Amino acid sequence: MKEVIKACRKGNRAAQERVYYECAPKVMGICRRYSIDAESAKDVMQDAFINIFTSLKKQKGIQSLDAWISRVTVNTAINHFKKNK
């Protein structure tokens, strides 16, 4: 998985797609918990993956990719909720 993270940092689309498909069910579950309906959950999920891939380039020494992705997703969902409040 470390090779995939390195490839994602370099902007490799195949590596990003792999991370997306491996993490999408968990990310969608988090988004559904913070959203009113399925459509807003999809919007939050889209924003979360944009944040994940842009922030991944800046982050060094991620101990657990799964936990980090969950944290980014929760923060994105909270920000989305506050923005649309």
PDB file of N, CA, C and O in Angstrom:
ATOM      1  N   MET A   1       0.826  -1.199   0.000  1.00  0.00           N
ATOM      2  CA  MET A   1       0.000   0.000   0.000  1.00  0.00           C
ATOM      3  C   MET A   1       0.865   1.256   0.000  1.00  0.00           C
ATOM      4  O   MET A   1       0.428   2.283  -0.469  1.00  0.00           O
ATOM      5  N   LYS A   2       2.079   1.161   0.528  1.00  0.00           N
ATOM      6  CA  LYS A   2       2.956   2.326   0.545  1.00  0.00           C
ATOM      7  C   LYS A   2       3.300   2.777  -0.862  1.00  0.00           C
ATOM      8  O   LYS A   2       3.429   3.972  -1.113  1.00  0.00           O
ATOM      9  N   GLU A   3       3.437   1.817  -1.780  1.00  0.00           N
ATOM     10  CA  GLU A   3       3.728   2.166  -3.173  1.00  0.00           C
ATOM     11  C   GLU A   3       2.549   2.911  -3.794  1.00  0.00           C
ATOM     12  O   GLU A   3       2.728   3.837  -4.574  1.00  0.00           O
ATOM     13  N   VAL A   4       1.347   2.494  -3.418  1.00  0.00           N
ATOM     14  CA  VAL A   4       0.138   3.150  -3.941  1.00  0.00           C
ATOM     15  C   VAL A   4       0.060   4.581  -3.431  1.00  0.00           C
ATOM     16  O   VAL A   4      -0.274   5.502  -4.174  1.00  0.00           O
ATOM     17  N   ILE A   5       0.401   4.797  -2.167  1.00  0.00           N
ATOM     18  CA  ILE A   5       0.386   6.141  -1.593  1.00  0.00           C
ATOM     19  C   ILE A   5       1.409   7.021  -2.301  1.00  0.00           C
ATOM     20  O   ILE A   5       1.121   8.169  -2.650  1.00  0.00           O
ATOM     21  N   LYS A   6       2.604   6.474  -2.526  1.00  0.00           N
ATOM     22  CA  LYS A   6       3.626   7.241  -3.239  1.00  0.00           C
ATOM     23  C   LYS A   6       3.156   7.603  -4.639  1.00  0.00           C
ATOM     24  O   LYS A   6       3.372   8.721  -5.106  1.00  0.00           O
ATOM     25  N   ALA A   7       2.506   6.654  -5.316  1.00  0.00           N
ATOM     26  CA  ALA A   7       1.998   6.912  -6.662  1.00  0.00           C
ATOM     27  C   ALA A   7       0.890   7.960  -6.642  1.00  0.00           C
ATOM     28  O   ALA A   7       0.817   8.814  -7.527  1.00  0.00           O
ATOM     29  N   CYS A   8       0.049   7.926  -5.619  1.00  0.00           N
ATOM     30  CA  CYS A   8      -1.014   8.934  -5.487  1.00  0.00           C
ATOM     31  C   CYS A   8      -0.420  10.320  -5.290  1.00  0.00           C
ATOM     32  O   CYS A   8      -0.925  11.299  -5.836  1.00  0.00           O
ATOM     33  N   ARG A   9       0.632  10.399  -4.511  1.00  0.00           N
ATOM     34  CA  ARG A   9       1.290  11.690  -4.284  1.00  0.00           C
ATOM     35  C   ARG A   9       1.853  12.262  -5.574  1.00  0.00           C
ATOM     36  O   ARG A   9       1.926  13.471  -5.739  1.00  0.00           O
ATOM     37  N   LYS A  10       2.268  11.393  -6.481  1.00  0.00           N
ATOM     38  CA  LYS A  10       2.797  11.835  -7.765  1.00  0.00           C
ATOM     39  C   LYS A  10       1.696  12.117  -8.782  1.00  0.00           C
ATOM     40  O   LYS A  10       1.977  12.564  -9.888  1.00  0.00           O
ATOM     41  N   GLY A  11       0.436  11.860  -8.414  1.00  0.00           N
ATOM     42  CA  GLY A  11      -0.675  12.148  -9.307  1.00  0.00           C
ATOM     43  C   GLY A  11      -1.035  11.004 -10.240  1.00  0.00           C
ATOM     44  O   GLY A  11      -1.731  11.210 -11.225  1.00  0.00           O
ATOM     45  N   ASN A  12      -0.595   9.792  -9.923  1.00  0.00           N
ATOM     46  CA  ASN A  12      -0.903   8.624 -10.743  1.00  0.00           C
ATOM     47  C   ASN A  12      -2.391   8.303 -10.641  1.00  0.00           C
ATOM     48  O   ASN A  12      -2.895   7.958  -9.578  1.00  0.00           O
ATOM     49  N   ARG A  13      -3.096   8.406 -11.767  1.00  0.00           N
ATOM     50  CA  ARG A  13      -4.553   8.198 -11.780  1.00  0.00           C
ATOM     51  C   ARG A  13      -4.945   6.768 -11.443  1.00  0.00           C
ATOM     52  O   ARG A  13      -5.950   6.527 -10.793  1.00  0.00           O
ATOM     53  N   ALA A  14      -4.161   5.800 -11.879  1.00  0.00           N
ATOM     54  CA  ALA A  14      -4.474   4.399 -11.579  1.00  0.00           C
ATOM     55  C   ALA A  14      -4.389   4.132 -10.078  1.00  0.00           C
ATOM     56  O   ALA A  14      -5.235   3.420  -9.517  1.00  0.00           O
ATOM     57  N   ALA A  15      -3.401   4.706  -9.429  1.00  0.00           N
ATOM     58  CA  ALA A  15      -3.259   4.542  -7.981  1.00  0.00           C
ATOM     59  C   ALA A  15      -4.401   5.245  -7.244  1.00  0.00           C
ATOM     60  O   ALA A  15      -4.946   4.706  -6.273  1.00  0.00           O
ATOM     61  N   GLN A  16      -4.771   6.419  -7.710  1.00  0.00           N
ATOM     62  CA  GLN A  16      -5.895   7.135  -7.100  1.00  0.00           C
ATOM     63  C   GLN A  16      -7.190   6.344  -7.275  1.00  0.00           C
ATOM     64  O   GLN A  16      -8.001   6.271  -6.356  1.00  0.00           O
ATOM     65  N   GLU A  17      -7.357   5.754  -8.436  1.00  0.00           N
ATOM     66  CA  GLU A  17      -8.556   4.946  -8.696  1.00  0.00           C
ATOM     67  C   GLU A  17      -8.594   3.733  -7.765  1.00  0.00           C
ATOM     68  O   GLU A  17      -9.644   3.390  -7.233  1.00  0.00           O
ATOM     69  N   ARG A  18      -7.435   3.134  -7.537  1.00  0.00           N
ATOM     70  CA  ARG A  18      -7.373   1.979  -6.622  1.00  0.00           C
ATOM     71  C   ARG A  18      -7.763   2.383  -5.209  1.00  0.00           C
ATOM     72  O   ARG A  18      -8.557   1.706  -4.546  1.00  0.00           O
ATOM     73  N   VAL A  19      -7.221   3.503  -4.737  1.00  0.00           N
ATOM     74  CA  VAL A  19      -7.574   3.992  -3.400  1.00  0.00           C
ATOM     75  C   VAL A  19      -9.059   4.321  -3.343  1.00  0.00           C
ATOM     76  O   VAL A  19      -9.743   3.982  -2.375  1.00  0.00           O
ATOM     77  N   TYR A  20      -9.569   4.942  -4.395  1.00  0.00           N
ATOM     78  CA  TYR A  20     -10.987   5.299  -4.439  1.00  0.00           C
ATOM     79  C   TYR A  20     -11.864   4.055  -4.288  1.00  0.00           C
ATOM     80  O   TYR A  20     -12.756   4.013  -3.448  1.00  0.00           O
ATOM     81  N   TYR A  21     -11.609   3.039  -5.108  1.00  0.00           N
ATOM     82  CA  TYR A  21     -12.460   1.856  -5.079  1.00  0.00           C
ATOM     83  C   TYR A  21     -12.303   1.037  -3.803  1.00  0.00           C
ATOM     84  O   TYR A  21     -13.253   0.391  -3.360  1.00  0.00           O
ATOM     85  N   GLU A  22     -11.139   1.091  -3.179  1.00  0.00           N
ATOM     86  CA  GLU A  22     -10.956   0.377  -1.921  1.00  0.00           C
ATOM     87  C   GLU A  22     -11.607   1.113  -0.754  1.00  0.00           C
ATOM     88  O   GLU A  22     -12.096   0.490   0.181  1.00  0.00           O
ATOM     89  N   CYS A  23     -11.610   2.430  -0.806  1.00  0.00           N
ATOM     90  CA  CYS A  23     -12.094   3.225   0.329  1.00  0.00           C
ATOM     91  C   CYS A  23     -13.501   3.785   0.146  1.00  0.00           C
ATOM     92  O   CYS A  23     -14.086   4.283   1.118  1.00  0.00           O
ATOM     93  N   ALA A  24     -14.049   3.735  -1.047  1.00  0.00           N
ATOM     94  CA  ALA A  24     -15.346   4.355  -1.323  1.00  0.00           C
ATOM     95  C   ALA A  24     -16.472   3.847  -0.418  1.00  0.00           C
ATOM     96  O   ALA A  24     -17.265   4.666   0.082  1.00  0.00           O
ATOM     97  N   PRO A  25     -16.603   2.543  -0.166  1.00  0.00           N
ATOM     98  CA  PRO A  25     -17.707   2.108   0.709  1.00  0.00           C
ATOM     99  C   PRO A  25     -17.623   2.696   2.117  1.00  0.00           C
ATOM    100  O   PRO A  25     -18.640   3.140   2.668  1.00  0.00           O
ATOM    101  N   LYS A  26     -16.420   2.738   2.677  1.00  0.00           N
ATOM    102  CA  LYS A  26     -16.266   3.296   4.029  1.00  0.00           C
ATOM    103  C   LYS A  26     -16.525   4.800   4.026  1.00  0.00           C
ATOM    104  O   LYS A  26     -17.208   5.322   4.907  1.00  0.00           O
ATOM    105  N   VAL A  27     -15.993   5.499   3.026  1.00  0.00           N
ATOM    106  CA  VAL A  27     -16.192   6.944   2.932  1.00  0.00           C
ATOM    107  C   VAL A  27     -17.680   7.256   2.748  1.00  0.00           C
ATOM    108  O   VAL A  27     -18.208   8.165   3.396  1.00  0.00           O
ATOM    109  N   MET A  28     -18.365   6.492   1.907  1.00  0.00           N
ATOM    110  CA  MET A  28     -19.796   6.729   1.703  1.00  0.00           C
ATOM    111  C   MET A  28     -20.571   6.478   2.989  1.00  0.00           C
ATOM    112  O   MET A  28     -21.513   7.208   3.310  1.00  0.00           O
ATOM    113  N   GLY A  29     -20.179   5.477   3.759  1.00  0.00           N
ATOM    114  CA  GLY A  29     -20.841   5.216   5.038  1.00  0.00           C
ATOM    115  C   GLY A  29     -20.719   6.399   5.986  1.00  0.00           C
ATOM    116  O   GLY A  29     -21.685   6.788   6.646  1.00  0.00           O
ATOM    117  N   ILE A  30     -19.542   6.979   6.045  1.00  0.00           N
ATOM    118  CA  ILE A  30     -19.334   8.160   6.893  1.00  0.00           C
ATOM    119  C   ILE A  30     -20.172   9.321   6.372  1.00  0.00           C
ATOM    120  O   ILE A  30     -20.829  10.024   7.152  1.00  0.00           O
ATOM    121  N   CYS A  31     -20.165   9.508   5.062  1.00  0.00           N
ATOM    122  CA  CYS A  31     -20.926  10.616   4.470  1.00  0.00           C
ATOM    123  C   CYS A  31     -22.422  10.462   4.714  1.00  0.00           C
ATOM    124  O   CYS A  31     -23.113  11.449   4.965  1.00  0.00           O
ATOM    125  N   ARG A  32     -22.930   9.232   4.649  1.00  0.00           N
ATOM    126  CA  ARG A  32     -24.358   9.008   4.888  1.00  0.00           C
ATOM    127  C   ARG A  32     -24.742   9.336   6.330  1.00  0.00           C
ATOM    128  O   ARG A  32     -25.842   9.817   6.594  1.00  0.00           O
ATOM    129  N   ARG A  33     -23.823   9.098   7.264  1.00  0.00           N
ATOM    130  CA  ARG A  33     -24.109   9.407   8.666  1.00  0.00           C
ATOM    131  C   ARG A  33     -24.213  10.901   8.913  1.00  0.00           C
ATOM    132  O   ARG A  33     -24.931  11.338   9.796  1.00  0.00           O
ATOM    133  N   TYR A  34     -23.491  11.693   8.128  1.00  0.00           N
ATOM    134  CA  TYR A  34     -23.476  13.135   8.329  1.00  0.00           C
ATOM    135  C   TYR A  34     -24.401  13.887   7.387  1.00  0.00           C
ATOM    136  O   TYR A  34     -24.490  15.095   7.471  1.00  0.00           O
ATOM    137  N   SER A  35     -25.069  13.193   6.482  1.00  0.00           N
ATOM    138  CA  SER A  35     -25.893  13.858   5.473  1.00  0.00           C
ATOM    139  C   SER A  35     -27.371  13.560   5.681  1.00  0.00           C
ATOM    140  O   SER A  35     -27.748  12.544   6.265  1.00  0.00           O
ATOM    141  N   ILE A  36     -28.162  14.455   5.137  1.00  0.00           N
ATOM    142  CA  ILE A  36     -29.607  14.332   5.254  1.00  0.00           C
ATOM    143  C   ILE A  36     -30.139  13.284   4.286  1.00  0.00           C
ATOM    144  O   ILE A  36     -31.013  12.498   4.621  1.00  0.00           O
ATOM    145  N   ASP A  37     -29.635  13.291   3.063  1.00  0.00           N
ATOM    146  CA  ASP A  37     -30.117  12.362   2.037  1.00  0.00           C
ATOM    147  C   ASP A  37     -28.949  11.828   1.208  1.00  0.00           C
ATOM    148  O   ASP A  37     -27.799  12.227   1.397  1.00  0.00           O
ATOM    149  N   ALA A  38     -29.269  10.927   0.292  1.00  0.00           N
ATOM    150  CA  ALA A  38     -28.236  10.263  -0.508  1.00  0.00           C
ATOM    151  C   ALA A  38     -27.516  11.236  -1.439  1.00  0.00           C
ATOM    152  O   ALA A  38     -26.318  11.105  -1.679  1.00  0.00           O
ATOM    153  N   GLU A  39     -28.231  12.200  -1.975  1.00  0.00           N
ATOM    154  CA  GLU A  39     -27.616  13.163  -2.901  1.00  0.00           C
ATOM    155  C   GLU A  39     -26.581  14.037  -2.202  1.00  0.00           C
ATOM    156  O   GLU A  39     -25.507  14.273  -2.740  1.00  0.00           O
ATOM    157  N   SER A  40     -26.907  14.517  -1.028  1.00  0.00           N
ATOM    158  CA  SER A  40     -25.924  15.334  -0.306  1.00  0.00           C
ATOM    159  C   SER A  40     -24.746  14.470   0.154  1.00  0.00           C
ATOM    160  O   SER A  40     -23.615  14.948   0.217  1.00  0.00           O
ATOM    161  N   ALA A  41     -24.997  13.186   0.436  1.00  0.00           N
ATOM    162  CA  ALA A  41     -23.903  12.284   0.798  1.00  0.00           C
ATOM    163  C   ALA A  41     -22.949  12.102  -0.376  1.00  0.00           C
ATOM    164  O   ALA A  41     -21.731  12.061  -0.192  1.00  0.00           O
ATOM    165  N   LYS A  42     -23.487  12.021  -1.583  1.00  0.00           N
ATOM    166  CA  LYS A  42     -22.636  11.908  -2.775  1.00  0.00           C
ATOM    167  C   LYS A  42     -21.795  13.165  -2.964  1.00  0.00           C
ATOM    168  O   LYS A  42     -20.627  13.085  -3.344  1.00  0.00           O
ATOM    169  N   ASP A  43     -22.391  14.326  -2.704  1.00  0.00           N
ATOM    170  CA  ASP A  43     -21.644  15.587  -2.805  1.00  0.00           C
ATOM    171  C   ASP A  43     -20.504  15.631  -1.794  1.00  0.00           C
ATOM    172  O   ASP A  43     -19.384  16.034  -2.117  1.00  0.00           O
ATOM    173  N   VAL A  44     -20.803  15.219  -0.574  1.00  0.00           N
ATOM    174  CA  VAL A  44     -19.782  15.210   0.474  1.00  0.00           C
ATOM    175  C   VAL A  44     -18.684  14.217   0.119  1.00  0.00           C
ATOM    176  O   VAL A  44     -17.494  14.503   0.295  1.00  0.00           O
ATOM    177  N   MET A  45     -19.070  13.070  -0.419  1.00  0.00           N
ATOM    178  CA  MET A  45     -18.078  12.062  -0.803  1.00  0.00           C
ATOM    179  C   MET A  45     -17.151  12.591  -1.888  1.00  0.00           C
ATOM    180  O   MET A  45     -15.937  12.400  -1.828  1.00  0.00           O
ATOM    181  N   GLN A  46     -17.717  13.272  -2.859  1.00  0.00           N
ATOM    182  CA  GLN A  46     -16.904  13.866  -3.926  1.00  0.00           C
ATOM    183  C   GLN A  46     -15.911  14.871  -3.350  1.00  0.00           C
ATOM    184  O   GLN A  46     -14.723  14.837  -3.662  1.00  0.00           O
ATOM    185  N   ASP A  47     -16.405  15.747  -2.486  1.00  0.00           N
ATOM    186  CA  ASP A  47     -15.526  16.736  -1.847  1.00  0.00           C
ATOM    187  C   ASP A  47     -14.469  16.056  -0.980  1.00  0.00           C
ATOM    188  O   ASP A  47     -13.314  16.499  -0.933  1.00  0.00           O
ATOM    189  N   ALA A  48     -14.859  14.982  -0.300  1.00  0.00           N
ATOM    190  CA  ALA A  48     -13.919  14.276   0.564  1.00  0.00           C
ATOM    191  C   ALA A  48     -12.763  13.689  -0.243  1.00  0.00           C
ATOM    192  O   ALA A  48     -11.601  13.825   0.142  1.00  0.00           O
ATOM    193  N   PHE A  49     -13.077  13.074  -1.381  1.00  0.00           N
ATOM    194  CA  PHE A  49     -11.991  12.493  -2.174  1.00  0.00           C
ATOM    195  C   PHE A  49     -11.117  13.569  -2.814  1.00  0.00           C
ATOM    196  O   PHE A  49      -9.906  13.375  -2.950  1.00  0.00           O
ATOM    197  N   ILE A  50     -11.698  14.688  -3.155  1.00  0.00           N
ATOM    198  CA  ILE A  50     -10.873  15.800  -3.644  1.00  0.00           C
ATOM    199  C   ILE A  50      -9.916  16.241  -2.542  1.00  0.00           C
ATOM    200  O   ILE A  50      -8.714  16.426  -2.773  1.00  0.00           O
ATOM    201  N   ASN A  51     -10.435  16.391  -1.326  1.00  0.00           N
ATOM    202  CA  ASN A  51      -9.590  16.777  -0.189  1.00  0.00           C
ATOM    203  C   ASN A  51      -8.547  15.713   0.125  1.00  0.00           C
ATOM    204  O   ASN A  51      -7.402  16.041   0.458  1.00  0.00           O
ATOM    205  N   ILE A  52      -8.929  14.456   0.027  1.00  0.00           N
ATOM    206  CA  ILE A  52      -7.992  13.367   0.317  1.00  0.00           C
ATOM    207  C   ILE A  52      -6.818  13.413  -0.648  1.00  0.00           C
ATOM    208  O   ILE A  52      -5.655  13.367  -0.241  1.00  0.00           O
ATOM    209  N   PHE A  53      -7.101  13.516  -1.936  1.00  0.00           N
ATOM    210  CA  PHE A  53      -6.017  13.464  -2.914  1.00  0.00           C
ATOM    211  C   PHE A  53      -5.173  14.737  -2.939  1.00  0.00           C
ATOM    212  O   PHE A  53      -3.980  14.664  -3.196  1.00  0.00           O
ATOM    213  N   THR A  54      -5.769  15.887  -2.638  1.00  0.00           N
ATOM    214  CA  THR A  54      -4.956  17.099  -2.582  1.00  0.00           C
ATOM    215  C   THR A  54      -4.135  17.153  -1.292  1.00  0.00           C
ATOM    216  O   THR A  54      -2.996  17.608  -1.302  1.00  0.00           O
ATOM    217  N   SER A  55      -4.711  16.687  -0.185  1.00  0.00           N
ATOM    218  CA  SER A  55      -4.001  16.706   1.094  1.00  0.00           C
ATOM    219  C   SER A  55      -2.938  15.622   1.182  1.00  0.00           C
ATOM    220  O   SER A  55      -1.966  15.766   1.912  1.00  0.00           O
ATOM    221  N   LEU A  56      -3.121  14.553   0.451  1.00  0.00           N
ATOM    222  CA  LEU A  56      -2.166  13.444   0.486  1.00  0.00           C
ATOM    223  C   LEU A  56      -0.782  13.889   0.036  1.00  0.00           C
ATOM    224  O   LEU A  56       0.232  13.417   0.553  1.00  0.00           O
ATOM    225  N   LYS A  57      -0.747  14.848  -0.886  1.00  0.00           N
ATOM    226  CA  LYS A  57       0.537  15.354  -1.375  1.00  0.00           C
ATOM    227  C   LYS A  57       1.298  16.105  -0.284  1.00  0.00           C
ATOM    228  O   LYS A  57       2.516  16.102  -0.261  1.00  0.00           O
ATOM    229  N   LYS A  58       0.566  16.731   0.635  1.00  0.00           N
ATOM    230  CA  LYS A  58       1.188  17.533   1.686  1.00  0.00           C
ATOM    231  C   LYS A  58       1.557  16.717   2.920  1.00  0.00           C
ATOM    232  O   LYS A  58       2.436  17.111   3.672  1.00  0.00           O
ATOM    233  N   GLN A  59       0.852  15.613   3.137  1.00  0.00           N
ATOM    234  CA  GLN A  59       1.042  14.827   4.360  1.00  0.00           C
ATOM    235  C   GLN A  59       2.264  13.933   4.268  1.00  0.00           C
ATOM    236  O   GLN A  59       2.477  13.263   3.274  1.00  0.00           O
ATOM    237  N   LYS A  60       3.008  13.930   5.310  1.00  0.00           N
ATOM    238  CA  LYS A  60       4.165  13.041   5.424  1.00  0.00           C
ATOM    239  C   LYS A  60       3.961  12.162   6.654  1.00  0.00           C
ATOM    240  O   LYS A  60       3.422  12.600   7.659  1.00  0.00           O
ATOM    241  N   GLY A  61       4.365  10.954   6.572  1.00  0.00           N
ATOM    242  CA  GLY A  61       4.317  10.058   7.730  1.00  0.00           C
ATOM    243  C   GLY A  61       2.929   9.701   8.194  1.00  0.00           C
ATOM    244  O   GLY A  61       2.656   9.728   9.397  1.00  0.00           O
ATOM    245  N   ILE A  62       2.049   9.356   7.295  1.00  0.00           N
ATOM    246  CA  ILE A  62       0.715   8.908   7.678  1.00  0.00           C
ATOM    247  C   ILE A  62       0.855   7.506   8.264  1.00  0.00           C
ATOM    248  O   ILE A  62       1.337   6.597   7.599  1.00  0.00           O
ATOM    249  N   GLN A  63       0.449   7.341   9.507  1.00  0.00           N
ATOM    250  CA  GLN A  63       0.587   6.048  10.172  1.00  0.00           C
ATOM    251  C   GLN A  63      -0.438   5.042   9.663  1.00  0.00           C
ATOM    252  O   GLN A  63      -0.104   3.914   9.369  1.00  0.00           O
ATOM    253  N   SER A  64      -1.685   5.465   9.583  1.00  0.00           N
ATOM    254  CA  SER A  64      -2.759   4.591   9.134  1.00  0.00           C
ATOM    255  C   SER A  64      -3.561   5.336   8.071  1.00  0.00           C
ATOM    256  O   SER A  64      -4.251   6.311   8.374  1.00  0.00           O
ATOM    257  N   LEU A  65      -3.460   4.872   6.849  1.00  0.00           N
ATOM    258  CA  LEU A  65      -4.177   5.524   5.752  1.00  0.00           C
ATOM    259  C   LEU A  65      -5.679   5.480   5.986  1.00  0.00           C
ATOM    260  O   LEU A  65      -6.382   6.460   5.758  1.00  0.00           O
ATOM    261  N   ASP A  66      -6.172   4.359   6.481  1.00  0.00           N
ATOM    262  CA  ASP A  66      -7.601   4.205   6.717  1.00  0.00           C
ATOM    263  C   ASP A  66      -8.113   5.218   7.743  1.00  0.00           C
ATOM    264  O   ASP A  66      -9.137   5.866   7.530  1.00  0.00           O
ATOM    265  N   ALA A  67      -7.402   5.364   8.831  1.00  0.00           N
ATOM    266  CA  ALA A  67      -7.807   6.321   9.866  1.00  0.00           C
ATOM    267  C   ALA A  67      -7.693   7.755   9.365  1.00  0.00           C
ATOM    268  O   ALA A  67      -8.564   8.589   9.646  1.00  0.00           O
ATOM    269  N   TRP A  68      -6.658   8.045   8.599  1.00  0.00           N
ATOM    270  CA  TRP A  68      -6.473   9.393   8.065  1.00  0.00           C
ATOM    271  C   TRP A  68      -7.582   9.743   7.082  1.00  0.00           C
ATOM    272  O   TRP A  68      -8.132  10.852   7.122  1.00  0.00           O
ATOM    273  N   ILE A  69      -7.945   8.804   6.216  1.00  0.00           N
ATOM    274  CA  ILE A  69      -9.028   9.035   5.257  1.00  0.00           C
ATOM    275  C   ILE A  69     -10.345   9.257   6.001  1.00  0.00           C
ATOM    276  O   ILE A  69     -11.136  10.133   5.632  1.00  0.00           O
ATOM    277  N   SER A  70     -10.573   8.487   7.048  1.00  0.00           N
ATOM    278  CA  SER A  70     -11.791   8.682   7.850  1.00  0.00           C
ATOM    279  C   SER A  70     -11.833  10.068   8.465  1.00  0.00           C
ATOM    280  O   SER A  70     -12.869  10.740   8.452  1.00  0.00           O
ATOM    281  N   ARG A  71     -10.707  10.524   8.989  1.00  0.00           N
ATOM    282  CA  ARG A  71     -10.644  11.852   9.614  1.00  0.00           C
ATOM    283  C   ARG A  71     -10.906  12.957   8.595  1.00  0.00           C
ATOM    284  O   ARG A  71     -11.653  13.896   8.863  1.00  0.00           O
ATOM    285  N   VAL A  72     -10.293  12.849   7.418  1.00  0.00           N
ATOM    286  CA  VAL A  72     -10.511  13.849   6.366  1.00  0.00           C
ATOM    287  C   VAL A  72     -11.980  13.847   5.947  1.00  0.00           C
ATOM    288  O   VAL A  72     -12.580  14.908   5.749  1.00  0.00           O
ATOM    289  N   THR A  73     -12.570  12.680   5.849  1.00  0.00           N
ATOM    290  CA  THR A  73     -13.976  12.569   5.442  1.00  0.00           C
ATOM    291  C   THR A  73     -14.899  13.194   6.480  1.00  0.00           C
ATOM    292  O   THR A  73     -15.819  13.943   6.127  1.00  0.00           O
ATOM    293  N   VAL A  74     -14.655  12.920   7.751  1.00  0.00           N
ATOM    294  CA  VAL A  74     -15.481  13.502   8.811  1.00  0.00           C
ATOM    295  C   VAL A  74     -15.354  15.022   8.804  1.00  0.00           C
ATOM    296  O   VAL A  74     -16.364  15.741   8.881  1.00  0.00           O
ATOM    297  N   ASN A  75     -14.137  15.532   8.686  1.00  0.00           N
ATOM    298  CA  ASN A  75     -13.945  16.987   8.647  1.00  0.00           C
ATOM    299  C   ASN A  75     -14.632  17.604   7.433  1.00  0.00           C
ATOM    300  O   ASN A  75     -15.239  18.677   7.533  1.00  0.00           O
ATOM    301  N   THR A  76     -14.565  16.940   6.293  1.00  0.00           N
ATOM    302  CA  THR A  76     -15.234  17.437   5.084  1.00  0.00           C
ATOM    303  C   THR A  76     -16.744  17.451   5.283  1.00  0.00           C
ATOM    304  O   THR A  76     -17.418  18.415   4.903  1.00  0.00           O
ATOM    305  N   ALA A  77     -17.281  16.397   5.871  1.00  0.00           N
ATOM    306  CA  ALA A  77     -18.726  16.319   6.104  1.00  0.00           C
ATOM    307  C   ALA A  77     -19.184  17.409   7.067  1.00  0.00           C
ATOM    308  O   ALA A  77     -20.221  18.046   6.848  1.00  0.00           O
ATOM    309  N   ILE A  78     -18.420  17.645   8.119  1.00  0.00           N
ATOM    310  CA  ILE A  78     -18.774  18.690   9.096  1.00  0.00           C
ATOM    311  C   ILE A  78     -18.724  20.055   8.419  1.00  0.00           C
ATOM    312  O   ILE A  78     -19.631  20.875   8.606  1.00  0.00           O
ATOM    313  N   ASN A  79     -17.686  20.316   7.638  1.00  0.00           N
ATOM    314  CA  ASN A  79     -17.592  21.593   6.934  1.00  0.00           C
ATOM    315  C   ASN A  79     -18.732  21.769   5.940  1.00  0.00           C
ATOM    316  O   ASN A  79     -19.275  22.876   5.803  1.00  0.00           O
ATOM    317  N   HIS A  80     -19.094  20.714   5.265  1.00  0.00           N
ATOM    318  CA  HIS A  80     -20.214  20.771   4.303  1.00  0.00           C
ATOM    319  C   HIS A  80     -21.508  21.097   5.039  1.00  0.00           C
ATOM    320  O   HIS A  80     -22.321  21.902   4.570  1.00  0.00           O
ATOM    321  N   PHE A  81     -21.709  20.458   6.197  1.00  0.00           N
ATOM    322  CA  PHE A  81     -22.905  20.710   7.004  1.00  0.00           C
ATOM    323  C   PHE A  81     -22.959  22.159   7.482  1.00  0.00           C
ATOM    324  O   PHE A  81     -23.991  22.813   7.395  1.00  0.00           O
ATOM    325  N   LYS A  82     -21.828  22.674   7.963  1.00  0.00           N
ATOM    326  CA  LYS A  82     -21.788  24.057   8.443  1.00  0.00           C
ATOM    327  C   LYS A  82     -22.032  25.049   7.315  1.00  0.00           C
ATOM    328  O   LYS A  82     -22.706  26.062   7.494  1.00  0.00           O
ATOM    329  N   LYS A  83     -21.482  24.749   6.141  1.00  0.00           N
ATOM    330  CA  LYS A  83     -21.624  25.649   4.995  1.00  0.00           C
ATOM    331  C   LYS A  83     -23.075  25.708   4.517  1.00  0.00           C
ATOM    332  O   LYS A  83     -23.565  26.768   4.119  1.00  0.00           O
ATOM    333  N   ASN A  84     -23.787  24.599   4.602  1.00  0.00           N
ATOM    334  CA  ASN A  84     -25.169  24.535   4.109  1.00  0.00           C
ATOM    335  C   ASN A  84     -26.212  24.679   5.206  1.00  0.00           C
ATOM    336  O   ASN A  84     -27.389  24.466   4.976  1.00  0.00           O
ATOM    337  N   LYS A  85     -25.786  25.057   6.383  1.00  0.00           N
ATOM    338  CA  LYS A  85     -26.682  25.191   7.520  1.00  0.00           C
ATOM    339  C   LYS A  85     -27.652  26.316   7.332  1.00  0.00           C
ATOM    340  O   LYS A  85     -27.417  27.359   6.885  1.00  0.00           O
TER     341      LYS A  85
END
